Coordinates of C-alpha atoms in Angstrom, one line a residue:
M1 CA -32.1 3.3 -9.7
P2 CA -31.5 6.8 -10.0
T3 CA -28.7 8.1 -12.6
E4 CA -25.7 9.2 -11.8
N5 CA -24.9 12.7 -14.3
N6 CA -21.5 13.5 -15.4
A7 CA -23.1 16.6 -17.2
R8 CA -21.0 19.2 -14.7
K9 CA -17.9 19.4 -14.4
I10 CA -15.3 20.9 -11.6
Q11 CA -13.4 23.7 -13.2
H12 CA -10.9 25.3 -11.0
G13 CA -11.7 23.5 -7.9
I14 CA -15.5 25.0 -8.2
I15 CA -18.6 23.3 -9.4
D16 CA -21.5 24.7 -10.0
L17 CA -25.1 23.4 -9.3
S18 CA -27.3 26.6 -10.0
G19 CA -30.4 24.8 -12.2
W20 CA -29.2 21.3 -11.0
D21 CA -32.2 20.2 -8.6
L22 CA -30.6 17.3 -6.9
E23 CA -33.4 15.4 -5.7
T24 CA -35.0 15.6 -9.3
D25 CA -32.3 15.7 -11.9
G26 CA -30.1 12.8 -9.7
I27 CA -27.3 12.3 -8.7
V28 CA -23.8 14.3 -9.1
N29 CA -20.0 12.8 -9.8
L30 CA -17.5 15.2 -8.4
D31 CA -15.1 14.7 -11.2
G32 CA -12.9 17.4 -12.1
D33 CA -10.3 19.7 -11.0
W34 CA -10.1 20.5 -6.9
E35 CA -7.4 22.5 -5.3
F36 CA -4.4 20.6 -4.1
Y37 CA -2.1 22.1 -1.7
W38 CA 0.7 19.1 -1.4
N39 CA 2.3 18.5 2.1
R40 CA 0.1 20.7 3.8
F41 CA -3.1 20.4 5.9
I42 CA -4.7 23.8 5.7
Q43 CA -7.2 24.2 8.1
P44 CA -10.8 25.3 6.5
D45 CA -11.2 28.6 8.3
Q46 CA -7.3 29.4 6.8
F47 CA -9.1 30.1 3.6
Y48 CA -11.6 33.2 4.4
Q49 CA -7.7 34.9 6.0
E50 CA -6.5 38.3 4.6
N51 CA -4.1 36.1 3.2
P52 CA -5.4 32.4 2.0
P53 CA -2.9 29.9 1.0
L54 CA -2.4 29.3 -3.1
P55 CA -3.1 25.9 -4.1
D56 CA 0.2 24.1 -6.2
G57 CA -2.0 23.6 -8.4
Y58 CA -5.7 22.0 -9.8
I59 CA -5.7 17.9 -9.6
Y60 CA -8.2 15.9 -11.2
V61 CA -10.8 14.1 -9.3
P62 CA -11.3 10.8 -9.1
H63 CA -7.4 9.7 -9.9
P64 CA -3.9 9.0 -8.1
W65 CA -2.1 11.9 -7.1
N66 CA 0.8 10.2 -8.4
D67 CA 0.4 11.8 -12.1
F68 CA 0.6 15.5 -10.9
K69 CA 3.6 18.0 -11.3
Y70 CA 5.0 19.7 -8.0
Q71 CA 7.9 21.3 -8.9
G72 CA 8.5 19.9 -12.6
K73 CA 8.2 16.3 -11.4
P74 CA 5.5 13.8 -11.1
L75 CA 4.5 13.3 -7.6
D76 CA 4.7 9.3 -5.5
G77 CA 2.7 7.4 -3.2
A78 CA 4.1 8.9 0.1
G79 CA 2.9 12.3 1.0
F80 CA 0.3 14.3 3.2
C81 CA -2.0 17.2 1.2
T82 CA -5.1 19.4 1.3
Y83 CA -7.8 19.0 -1.4
R84 CA -10.4 22.0 -1.6
L85 CA -13.9 22.0 -3.9
R86 CA -16.8 24.9 -3.7
I87 CA -19.9 23.7 -4.8
V88 CA -22.0 26.4 -5.5
S89 CA -25.8 26.3 -6.1
D90 CA -28.9 28.6 -6.0
H91 CA -31.1 25.8 -4.2
F92 CA -29.3 23.1 -2.0
P93 CA -31.9 20.5 -0.4
S94 CA -32.5 20.6 3.7
V95 CA -29.4 17.5 3.5
V96 CA -27.4 16.7 0.8
T97 CA -25.0 13.5 0.7
L98 CA -21.9 12.8 0.1
D99 CA -21.2 8.6 -1.0
I100 CA -17.5 8.1 -0.7
N101 CA -15.6 4.8 -1.2
S102 CA -12.2 4.2 -0.3
L103 CA -9.8 6.6 -0.4
S104 CA -6.0 6.2 -0.7
T105 CA -5.4 6.3 2.7
S106 CA -7.0 8.7 5.8
Y107 CA -8.3 11.4 5.2
V108 CA -10.1 14.1 7.4
M109 CA -13.2 16.0 5.5
Y110 CA -14.3 19.3 6.3
I111 CA -17.7 21.4 5.2
N112 CA -18.1 24.5 5.6
G113 CA -15.6 24.4 8.5
T114 CA -17.2 21.3 9.9
E115 CA -15.3 17.9 10.2
V116 CA -18.0 15.6 8.5
A117 CA -16.1 12.6 8.4
K118 CA -12.9 10.7 9.0
V119 CA -10.8 7.8 7.9
G120 CA -8.0 6.6 9.5
Q121 CA -4.8 9.1 11.1
I122 CA -3.9 11.4 8.8
G123 CA -0.1 12.6 9.8
T124 CA 3.1 14.3 8.3
S125 CA 5.1 10.2 8.5
K126 CA 4.6 7.2 8.2
D127 CA 4.3 6.6 12.1
E128 CA 2.5 9.4 12.7
M129 CA -0.6 8.5 10.3
I130 CA -3.2 5.0 10.2
A131 CA -4.2 3.9 6.8
E132 CA -8.3 3.0 6.2
Y133 CA -10.6 1.7 3.9
R134 CA -13.2 2.3 4.6
P135 CA -16.6 3.7 2.4
I136 CA -18.9 5.8 4.0
I137 CA -22.1 7.7 3.5
V138 CA -22.0 11.6 4.9
S139 CA -24.9 13.7 5.4
F140 CA -25.1 17.0 5.8
A141 CA -27.1 20.4 6.2
P142 CA -26.0 23.7 3.9
E143 CA -26.2 27.0 4.9
G144 CA -26.4 29.4 1.8
N145 CA -25.0 28.7 -1.6
V146 CA -21.8 27.6 -0.9
M147 CA -20.9 24.0 0.6
D148 CA -16.6 24.3 0.9
V149 CA -15.7 20.8 1.2
V150 CA -11.7 20.7 2.5
I151 CA -10.2 17.2 2.7
Q152 CA -6.6 16.8 4.8
M153 CA -5.1 13.2 3.2
S154 CA -2.0 11.1 3.9
N155 CA -0.4 8.1 3.1
F156 CA 2.5 6.8 3.6
H157 CA 1.5 3.2 3.0
H158 CA 0.7 2.6 -0.6
S159 CA 2.6 3.6 -4.0
Q160 CA -0.7 5.4 -5.0
G161 CA -2.3 8.3 -2.4
G162 CA -5.6 10.4 -2.7
L163 CA -8.5 10.4 -4.4
W164 CA -8.6 7.7 -6.8
D165 CA -12.0 6.5 -6.4
K166 CA -15.4 8.5 -7.5
I167 CA -17.2 10.6 -4.8
T168 CA -20.9 11.1 -5.4
L169 CA -23.4 14.5 -4.1
G170 CA -27.1 14.2 -4.3
T171 CA -30.3 13.3 -1.6
E172 CA -30.1 10.9 1.5
K173 CA -32.9 9.1 -0.2
E174 CA -30.9 8.9 -3.5
I175 CA -27.8 8.0 -2.5
R176 CA -28.1 5.2 -0.4
L177 CA -30.7 3.5 -3.0
N178 CA -27.7 4.1 -5.5
H179 CA -25.4 3.2 -2.7
N180 CA -27.3 -0.2 -1.6
S181 CA -28.2 -0.9 -5.2
G182 CA -24.3 -1.4 -6.0
T183 CA -23.8 -3.3 -2.7
A184 CA -26.9 -5.5 -3.5
L185 CA -25.2 -6.4 -6.8
F186 CA -21.7 -6.9 -5.9
L187 CA -23.3 -9.5 -2.7
L188 CA -24.9 -11.1 -5.4
I189 CA -21.6 -11.6 -8.1
A190 CA -20.4 -13.1 -5.0
G191 CA -22.3 -15.0 -3.6
S192 CA -23.1 -16.7 -7.6
L193 CA -19.4 -16.7 -7.8
I194 CA -18.8 -19.1 -4.6
I195 CA -22.0 -21.1 -4.2
I196 CA -20.1 -22.4 -8.1
G197 CA -16.7 -22.1 -6.9
L198 CA -18.1 -24.6 -3.8
Y199 CA -20.6 -26.8 -6.2
H200 CA -17.1 -27.6 -9.1
L201 CA -15.1 -28.3 -5.5
A202 CA -17.7 -30.4 -4.7
M203 CA -17.9 -32.2 -7.8
Y204 CA -14.0 -32.3 -8.0
S205 CA -14.4 -34.3 -4.7
L206 CA -16.6 -36.5 -5.7
N207 CA -14.7 -37.3 -9.1
N208 CA -11.2 -35.8 -9.1
Y209 CA -9.8 -38.3 -12.6
T210 CA -9.1 -33.7 -14.1
K211 CA -8.3 -31.1 -12.2
S212 CA -10.1 -28.7 -14.7
P213 CA -13.7 -28.5 -12.0
F214 CA -10.7 -28.0 -8.6
F215 CA -9.0 -25.0 -10.9
L216 CA -12.6 -23.6 -11.6
G217 CA -14.2 -24.1 -8.5
I218 CA -11.0 -22.4 -7.1
L219 CA -11.1 -19.2 -9.3
S220 CA -15.0 -18.7 -9.0
I221 CA -14.5 -18.7 -5.2
N222 CA -11.5 -16.5 -5.6
L223 CA -12.8 -13.9 -7.5
G224 CA -16.0 -13.8 -4.9
V225 CA -13.5 -13.4 -2.3
R226 CA -12.5 -9.8 -4.7
S227 CA -16.2 -9.0 -5.6
L228 CA -16.2 -8.5 -1.7
I229 CA -13.1 -6.5 -1.0
T230 CA -12.9 -4.3 -4.2
G231 CA -15.1 -2.1 -6.1
D232 CA -18.0 -1.2 -3.1
M233 CA -16.3 -3.5 -0.5
T234 CA -18.6 -5.0 0.9
I235 CA -16.9 -6.9 2.7
Y236 CA -17.1 -4.1 6.1
Y237 CA -20.6 -5.5 6.2
F238 CA -19.3 -8.7 7.7
I239 CA -16.0 -7.2 9.1
P240 CA -16.1 -3.7 9.8
S241 CA -12.7 -3.3 11.7
I242 CA -11.0 -5.1 8.7
P243 CA -6.8 -3.8 9.2
W244 CA -5.7 -2.2 6.5
E245 CA -2.5 -3.6 6.2
L246 CA -4.5 -7.1 5.9
L247 CA -7.2 -6.2 4.1
V248 CA -5.2 -5.0 1.1
R249 CA -2.9 -8.3 1.2
V250 CA -5.5 -9.9 0.9
E251 CA -6.8 -8.0 -2.0
Y252 CA -3.4 -8.7 -3.9
F253 CA -3.5 -12.1 -2.7
T254 CA -6.5 -12.3 -5.1
V255 CA -4.9 -11.3 -8.0
V256 CA -1.4 -13.6 -7.9
I257 CA -4.6 -16.1 -6.7
G258 CA -6.7 -15.9 -9.5
I259 CA -4.1 -15.5 -12.4
S260 CA -2.4 -19.0 -11.3
V261 CA -5.6 -20.6 -11.0
F262 CA -6.4 -19.6 -14.4
V263 CA -3.2 -20.1 -16.5
L264 CA -3.4 -24.0 -14.6
Y265 CA -6.7 -24.2 -15.5
Q266 CA -6.4 -23.5 -19.4
Y267 CA -3.5 -25.5 -18.7
N268 CA -5.6 -28.2 -18.5
L269 CA -8.5 -28.2 -21.1
F270 CA -5.7 -27.1 -23.3
K271 CA -2.6 -29.4 -22.9
E272 CA -1.6 -30.7 -26.1
H273 CA -1.2 -27.0 -26.9
F274 CA -0.2 -25.7 -23.6
N275 CA 3.6 -24.8 -23.7
K276 CA 5.3 -25.5 -20.5
T277 CA 7.6 -23.6 -20.6
A278 CA 5.4 -20.3 -21.0
L279 CA 3.1 -22.5 -17.4
Y280 CA 6.3 -22.2 -15.2
I281 CA 7.0 -19.1 -16.5
V282 CA 3.5 -17.8 -14.9
L283 CA 3.6 -19.7 -12.9
G284 CA 7.2 -18.9 -11.8
V285 CA 7.1 -14.9 -11.3
T286 CA 3.3 -15.3 -9.7
G287 CA 5.1 -17.2 -7.2
I288 CA 8.0 -14.4 -6.6
Y289 CA 5.5 -11.7 -6.5
T290 CA 3.8 -13.5 -3.7
V291 CA 6.8 -13.7 -1.5
V292 CA 7.3 -10.3 -2.2
I293 CA 3.6 -9.5 -1.2
L294 CA 4.2 -11.4 2.4
F295 CA 7.2 -10.4 3.3
S296 CA 7.7 -6.6 2.0
S297 CA 6.1 -3.2 2.9
A298 CA 2.8 -2.8 1.0
Y299 CA 3.7 0.3 -0.4
F300 CA 6.6 -1.8 -2.3
F301 CA 4.4 -4.3 -3.0
T302 CA 1.8 -2.4 -4.8
S303 CA 3.8 0.2 -6.3
I304 CA 5.2 -3.0 -8.7
L305 CA 2.1 -4.7 -9.4
D306 CA 2.0 -2.9 -12.5
Y307 CA 5.2 -4.6 -13.9
Y308 CA 3.5 -8.1 -12.6
L309 CA 0.4 -7.0 -15.2
I310 CA 2.5 -6.5 -17.6
I311 CA 4.2 -10.0 -17.7
N312 CA 1.0 -11.5 -17.3
G313 CA -1.0 -9.2 -20.3
I314 CA 2.0 -10.8 -22.2
F315 CA 0.2 -14.5 -21.5
I316 CA -2.7 -13.2 -22.7
L317 CA -1.7 -12.9 -25.7
Y318 CA -0.2 -16.3 -25.3
A319 CA -3.3 -17.7 -24.3
L320 CA -5.9 -16.5 -26.9
I321 CA -3.6 -17.7 -29.5
V322 CA -3.2 -21.4 -27.5
N323 CA -6.9 -20.9 -27.9
I324 CA -7.3 -20.6 -31.7
Q325 CA -5.1 -23.6 -31.6
A326 CA -7.6 -25.3 -29.7
I327 CA -10.5 -24.1 -31.7
I328 CA -8.1 -25.2 -35.1
Y329 CA -7.9 -28.3 -33.8
K330 CA -11.8 -28.7 -33.0
N331 CA -10.9 -29.2 -28.8
E332 CA -14.2 -29.4 -27.8
S333 CA -14.0 -26.5 -25.1
A334 CA -12.4 -24.1 -27.1
W335 CA -15.6 -22.8 -28.8
G336 CA -16.6 -21.8 -24.9
F337 CA -13.5 -20.7 -23.3
M338 CA -13.3 -18.2 -26.3
V339 CA -16.9 -17.0 -26.2
A340 CA -16.5 -15.9 -22.3
F341 CA -13.2 -14.7 -22.4
I342 CA -14.6 -12.6 -25.5
I343 CA -17.5 -11.3 -23.4
L344 CA -14.4 -10.8 -20.6
M345 CA -12.8 -8.4 -22.6
V346 CA -15.2 -6.4 -23.8
S347 CA -16.8 -5.8 -20.1
Y348 CA -13.1 -4.5 -19.1
I349 CA -12.3 -2.4 -22.2
N350 CA -16.1 -0.9 -21.5
D351 CA -15.1 -0.5 -18.1
T352 CA -11.9 1.3 -19.0
L353 CA -13.9 3.1 -21.9
N354 CA -16.1 4.6 -19.0
A355 CA -13.3 5.8 -16.9
M356 CA -11.4 8.1 -18.8
E357 CA -15.1 9.1 -19.6
I358 CA -14.8 8.3 -23.5
I359 CA -18.3 6.0 -23.3
T360 CA -21.7 6.3 -20.7
T361 CA -23.2 2.9 -20.8
G362 CA -22.2 1.9 -17.0
Y363 CA -19.5 -1.0 -15.5
F364 CA -19.7 -4.5 -16.4
S365 CA -17.1 -6.3 -15.2
S366 CA -18.4 -7.8 -12.3
I367 CA -21.8 -9.4 -14.9
G368 CA -18.8 -10.0 -17.7
I369 CA -16.4 -12.5 -14.7
L370 CA -19.6 -14.4 -13.6
A371 CA -20.7 -14.1 -17.3
F372 CA -17.6 -16.4 -17.8
I373 CA -17.7 -18.2 -15.0
G374 CA -20.9 -19.3 -15.7
I375 CA -20.0 -19.9 -19.0
Q376 CA -16.7 -22.1 -17.9
A377 CA -19.1 -24.4 -15.7
V378 CA -21.7 -25.3 -18.6
T379 CA -19.1 -25.8 -21.1
L380 CA -17.2 -28.0 -18.5
S381 CA -19.6 -29.8 -17.2
A382 CA -20.3 -30.5 -21.5
K383 CA -17.0 -31.8 -21.8
L384 CA -17.1 -34.0 -17.9
T385 CA -19.8 -35.7 -19.2
G386 CA -17.6 -37.8 -22.1
A387 CA -13.9 -37.9 -19.9
F388 CA -14.6 -41.2 -18.6
R389 CA -12.9 -42.9 -22.0
T390 CA -9.3 -40.6 -21.2
V391 CA -9.2 -41.3 -16.9
E392 CA -6.3 -43.8 -17.5
K393 CA -4.7 -41.2 -19.7
Q394 CA -5.4 -38.5 -18.1
N395 CA -3.7 -39.8 -15.0
F396 CA -0.9 -40.9 -16.2
E397 CA -0.1 -37.4 -17.2
L398 CA -1.4 -36.0 -14.8
T399 CA 1.7 -38.0 -12.8
I400 CA 4.3 -37.0 -14.9
H401 CA 3.5 -33.0 -14.6
R402 CA 3.4 -33.4 -10.6
E403 CA 6.5 -34.5 -10.4
K404 CA 8.1 -31.7 -13.3
L405 CA 5.8 -29.4 -10.7
E406 CA 7.3 -30.2 -7.7
E407 CA 10.9 -30.5 -9.0
H408 CA 10.0 -26.9 -10.3
V409 CA 8.6 -25.8 -7.5
K410 CA 11.8 -27.3 -5.4
I411 CA 14.4 -25.2 -7.8
R412 CA 12.7 -22.5 -7.0
T413 CA 12.4 -22.4 -3.4
E414 CA 15.4 -22.0 -3.2
E415 CA 16.3 -19.4 -5.3
L416 CA 13.5 -17.6 -3.1
E417 CA 15.1 -18.8 -0.3
K418 CA 18.2 -16.5 -1.8
A419 CA 15.9 -13.8 -2.6
N420 CA 14.4 -13.1 0.8
T421 CA 18.0 -13.8 2.5
R422 CA 19.2 -10.4 0.7
L423 CA 16.0 -9.2 1.5
K424 CA 16.3 -9.7 5.1
K425 CA 20.0 -7.8 4.4
M426 CA 17.6 -4.8 3.0
T427 CA 15.9 -4.4 6.4
V428 CA 18.2 -3.4 8.4
I429 CA 19.8 -0.4 7.1
D430 CA 17.9 2.8 7.9
A431 CA 16.0 4.2 4.7
L432 CA 17.1 7.9 5.2
T433 CA 20.0 7.9 6.6
Q434 CA 21.7 4.9 5.5
I435 CA 23.3 3.6 8.5
P436 CA 22.1 0.6 10.8
N437 CA 18.1 0.7 12.1
R438 CA 17.1 0.1 15.5
R439 CA 16.5 -3.4 14.1
R440 CA 19.9 -4.2 13.3
F441 CA 20.7 -2.3 16.8
D442 CA 18.9 -4.1 19.0
E443 CA 20.4 -7.3 17.5
Y444 CA 24.2 -5.9 17.3
I445 CA 24.4 -5.0 21.1
D446 CA 22.8 -8.3 22.5
T447 CA 25.3 -10.2 19.8
E448 CA 28.2 -7.8 21.6
W449 CA 26.6 -8.3 25.3
A450 CA 26.9 -12.1 24.9
R451 CA 30.4 -12.1 23.5
L452 CA 31.9 -9.5 26.0
K453 CA 30.1 -11.8 29.0
R454 CA 32.9 -14.3 28.0
V455 CA 35.5 -12.7 27.9
K456 CA 34.7 -10.4 30.7
Q457 CA 35.2 -6.8 29.1
P458 CA 33.2 -3.3 29.3
M459 CA 30.8 -2.4 26.8
S460 CA 30.5 1.5 26.3
L461 CA 26.7 2.5 25.3
V462 CA 26.2 6.5 23.1
L463 CA 23.0 7.3 23.3
C464 CA 22.7 11.1 20.8
D465 CA 19.6 13.5 20.7
I466 CA 19.4 16.5 18.4
D467 CA 18.6 20.0 20.4
Y468 CA 15.3 21.3 19.7
F469 CA 14.9 19.2 16.2
K470 CA 11.4 20.1 16.6
K471 CA 11.7 23.5 16.6
Y472 CA 14.2 23.0 13.2
N473 CA 11.2 20.8 11.8
D474 CA 8.8 23.7 12.4
N475 CA 10.7 25.9 11.5
Y476 CA 12.5 24.8 7.8
G477 CA 10.4 22.1 7.0
H478 CA 10.4 18.7 7.0
Q479 CA 12.4 18.3 3.7
Q480 CA 15.2 20.3 5.2
G481 CA 14.6 18.5 8.5
D482 CA 15.5 15.3 6.8
D483 CA 18.7 16.7 4.7
C484 CA 19.6 17.4 8.6
L485 CA 18.7 14.0 10.0
E486 CA 21.2 12.5 7.0
Q487 CA 24.1 15.2 7.6
V488 CA 24.5 14.5 11.1
A489 CA 24.6 10.5 10.4
Q490 CA 27.4 10.0 8.5
A491 CA 29.3 12.6 10.9
L492 CA 28.4 10.6 13.8
K493 CA 29.1 7.7 11.6
N494 CA 32.5 9.1 10.5
S495 CA 33.5 9.7 14.3
V496 CA 34.1 5.3 15.1
K497 CA 37.2 4.3 13.4
R498 CA 36.9 0.5 14.6
P499 CA 35.3 -1.9 12.5
G500 CA 33.6 -3.4 15.7
D501 CA 31.8 0.1 16.7
L502 CA 28.5 0.9 15.9
V503 CA 26.5 3.9 15.1
A504 CA 23.0 3.5 14.7
R505 CA 19.6 5.5 14.2
Y506 CA 17.6 4.8 17.4
G507 CA 14.6 6.6 16.1
G508 CA 13.4 10.1 15.2
E509 CA 15.9 13.0 15.8
E510 CA 17.8 10.2 18.2
F511 CA 20.5 7.9 17.5
C512 CA 23.5 6.0 19.5
S513 CA 26.5 3.8 18.9
V514 CA 27.8 0.2 20.6
L515 CA 31.1 0.9 21.5
P516 CA 32.5 -3.1 22.7
N517 CA 35.7 -2.9 24.7
T518 CA 35.6 0.6 25.4
P519 CA 35.1 1.7 29.1
T520 CA 33.8 5.1 30.2
D521 CA 37.0 7.2 29.6
G522 CA 37.6 6.1 25.9
A523 CA 33.6 6.7 25.3
E524 CA 33.1 9.9 26.2
K525 CA 35.9 11.1 24.5
I526 CA 34.5 9.3 21.3
A527 CA 31.0 11.2 22.0
E528 CA 32.9 14.4 22.5
E529 CA 34.3 14.2 18.9
M530 CA 30.6 13.4 18.3
R531 CA 29.3 16.6 19.1
R532 CA 32.4 18.1 17.5
N533 CA 32.3 16.5 14.6
I534 CA 28.0 18.5 14.8
Q535 CA 29.2 21.6 15.9
S536 CA 31.8 21.8 13.1
L537 CA 28.8 21.3 10.7
K538 CA 27.4 24.5 11.3
I539 CA 23.5 23.9 10.4
P540 CA 22.0 27.2 11.1
H541 CA 19.1 26.4 13.9
E542 CA 17.7 30.1 14.6
K543 CA 15.5 28.4 17.1
S544 CA 17.8 26.5 18.9
D545 CA 17.9 27.7 22.7
V546 CA 22.0 26.3 22.7
S547 CA 23.1 26.8 20.1
E548 CA 23.0 29.4 16.2
F549 CA 24.0 25.9 15.0
V550 CA 22.8 22.3 15.2
S551 CA 23.5 20.6 18.4
I552 CA 23.3 17.6 19.7
S553 CA 23.5 16.2 23.8
I554 CA 24.9 12.9 24.5
G555 CA 24.6 10.7 27.4
V556 CA 26.7 7.7 27.7
A557 CA 26.6 4.8 30.1
E558 CA 29.4 1.8 30.9
M559 CA 28.7 -1.6 32.2
T560 CA 30.8 -5.3 31.7
P561 CA 28.1 -7.8 31.0
A562 CA 27.6 -10.6 33.1
D563 CA 25.0 -12.8 34.7
N564 CA 23.4 -10.4 36.9
N565 CA 22.8 -7.7 34.5
K566 CA 21.5 -6.9 31.2
A567 CA 21.4 -5.3 27.9
A568 CA 18.9 -3.4 28.8
E569 CA 20.0 -2.4 31.8
L570 CA 22.8 -0.1 29.7
I571 CA 20.0 1.4 27.7
E572 CA 18.7 2.3 30.5
L573 CA 21.5 3.7 31.9
A574 CA 22.4 5.5 28.8
D575 CA 18.9 7.1 28.6
K576 CA 19.1 8.8 32.0
S577 CA 22.6 9.9 31.1
L578 CA 20.8 11.7 27.8
Y579 CA 18.3 12.8 30.1
S580 CA 21.3 14.8 32.4
A581 CA 22.2 16.4 29.6
K582 CA 19.6 17.6 28.5
D583 CA 18.4 18.8 32.2
S584 CA 22.3 20.3 32.3
G585 CA 21.4 22.6 29.6
R586 CA 22.1 20.9 26.3
N587 CA 25.4 20.1 24.2
C588 CA 27.3 18.9 26.7
V589 CA 28.0 14.9 26.9
I590 CA 26.9 13.2 30.8
C591 CA 28.8 10.0 31.5
L592 CA 27.4 7.0 33.9
S593 CA 28.8 3.5 34.9
G594 CA 27.0 0.7 36.2
D595 CA 29.8 -0.6 37.5

């Protein structure tokens, strides 16, 4: 199996492979300091202009960009950027190949100005980009002695972004052999774990007087599934079009399922030493995190994983203490569990030290997992041979445990329902402008339409659009564009006085206001006040064709709800009036009535 060389390092965006023959010396990891351009998509030809762009610094790869300090502060996961690496060699093979695993979370790769790979859809905002994980192998015929690698990347969906996984360079034969060998290993491990899991579930179905085989079976299958969707992401061989959002949620579900089942498995092995309060705490925290995974965005639930793992890290220490107590009291399963646990921990420590490049022994966590499950299977089988003598006692204990667990779950469910209600409230506010969002607008206009229909009172709708906002963004940048949106939103919000009047962000640079019990003349006055308030902000806009300051075009529509009309017709009418305002030169108010 070809080896990967770590001796050649990238320094200041350049790796010198002079004297290194990819055909005879093997694969090279492209680890080290790449050029980094934050919040910029740099085209390859721009680097060869008279005044090429300068990097914001050098960032270590493989590693998320989150730790990179930009303007004195570390980045968060959301954003877009350009990576650049120059590979210099005195002799390239006729064809070189790159092995690229999952990167976070969409990118386009160029080599010497030619697009060679595209995963997902890059963009400068969450709405523009499409996230995707897809390991790929890229072959390229280099010309000359330099390969200029440019990667444009964006991430607004995961809490960590960037080139977080290794990229290797070599000949096509060795790269594919190395890749296929890794894939075969992951398939072997995943298949073995799933088969062991199915065996224990079958054993439990025949003899269900103890739940240990069941929990070990679920744990083994869960780890087998996780092996397919992590590492070399072998799942893509079976489901090539799996959606990114679904894949990430399944990946994180394997974490919470694995921890929950591991806790329950150990509890069933060492009930007499395991504190039930500790069990309930771990299951409660895991339950809460499971709800977060179900109902929150991927960006949010991936951002709090570390806190969840810290809590469970404390539990691992407690689990070790329980295991030691079980050994002292000569529990028949204790030594087998301890040996398996040590093997698993050593494999994880080994992988961590390899990732930190302290040692170069290779990665063995997958083998450690398989060894852990295998030892547990042998230990459990030995234990079950003598378990028939205690079947009645165990059934009694499990009945009591189940009743208390159901009571606990009932309490937790009520708490989670309250937490879910609070989370739903958070979903109706626009994160940038801190005014109601489109979802809240849709709910509110339908509610008010039904109310006004009963009392036969009019409703007016105001639609606003910032004039030439794209030019504003292009000229001043997206950060200043966000500041502009915030100021406009607050000015519009302050323009309405009644509690029943709602100002919301309709989408992009569009805003809207629902004005119940308001005829056209009243709505026109409010709209004109909105327009003047925006003008009074005096936000410079040198690219506007209608004003030196930021201005808005406003469309106003009015209808009286009845059986023969709908709220959607009012929205359509307001949209027409907004377009009329734009056609009339912008920075004005146009009113239409549907009655």
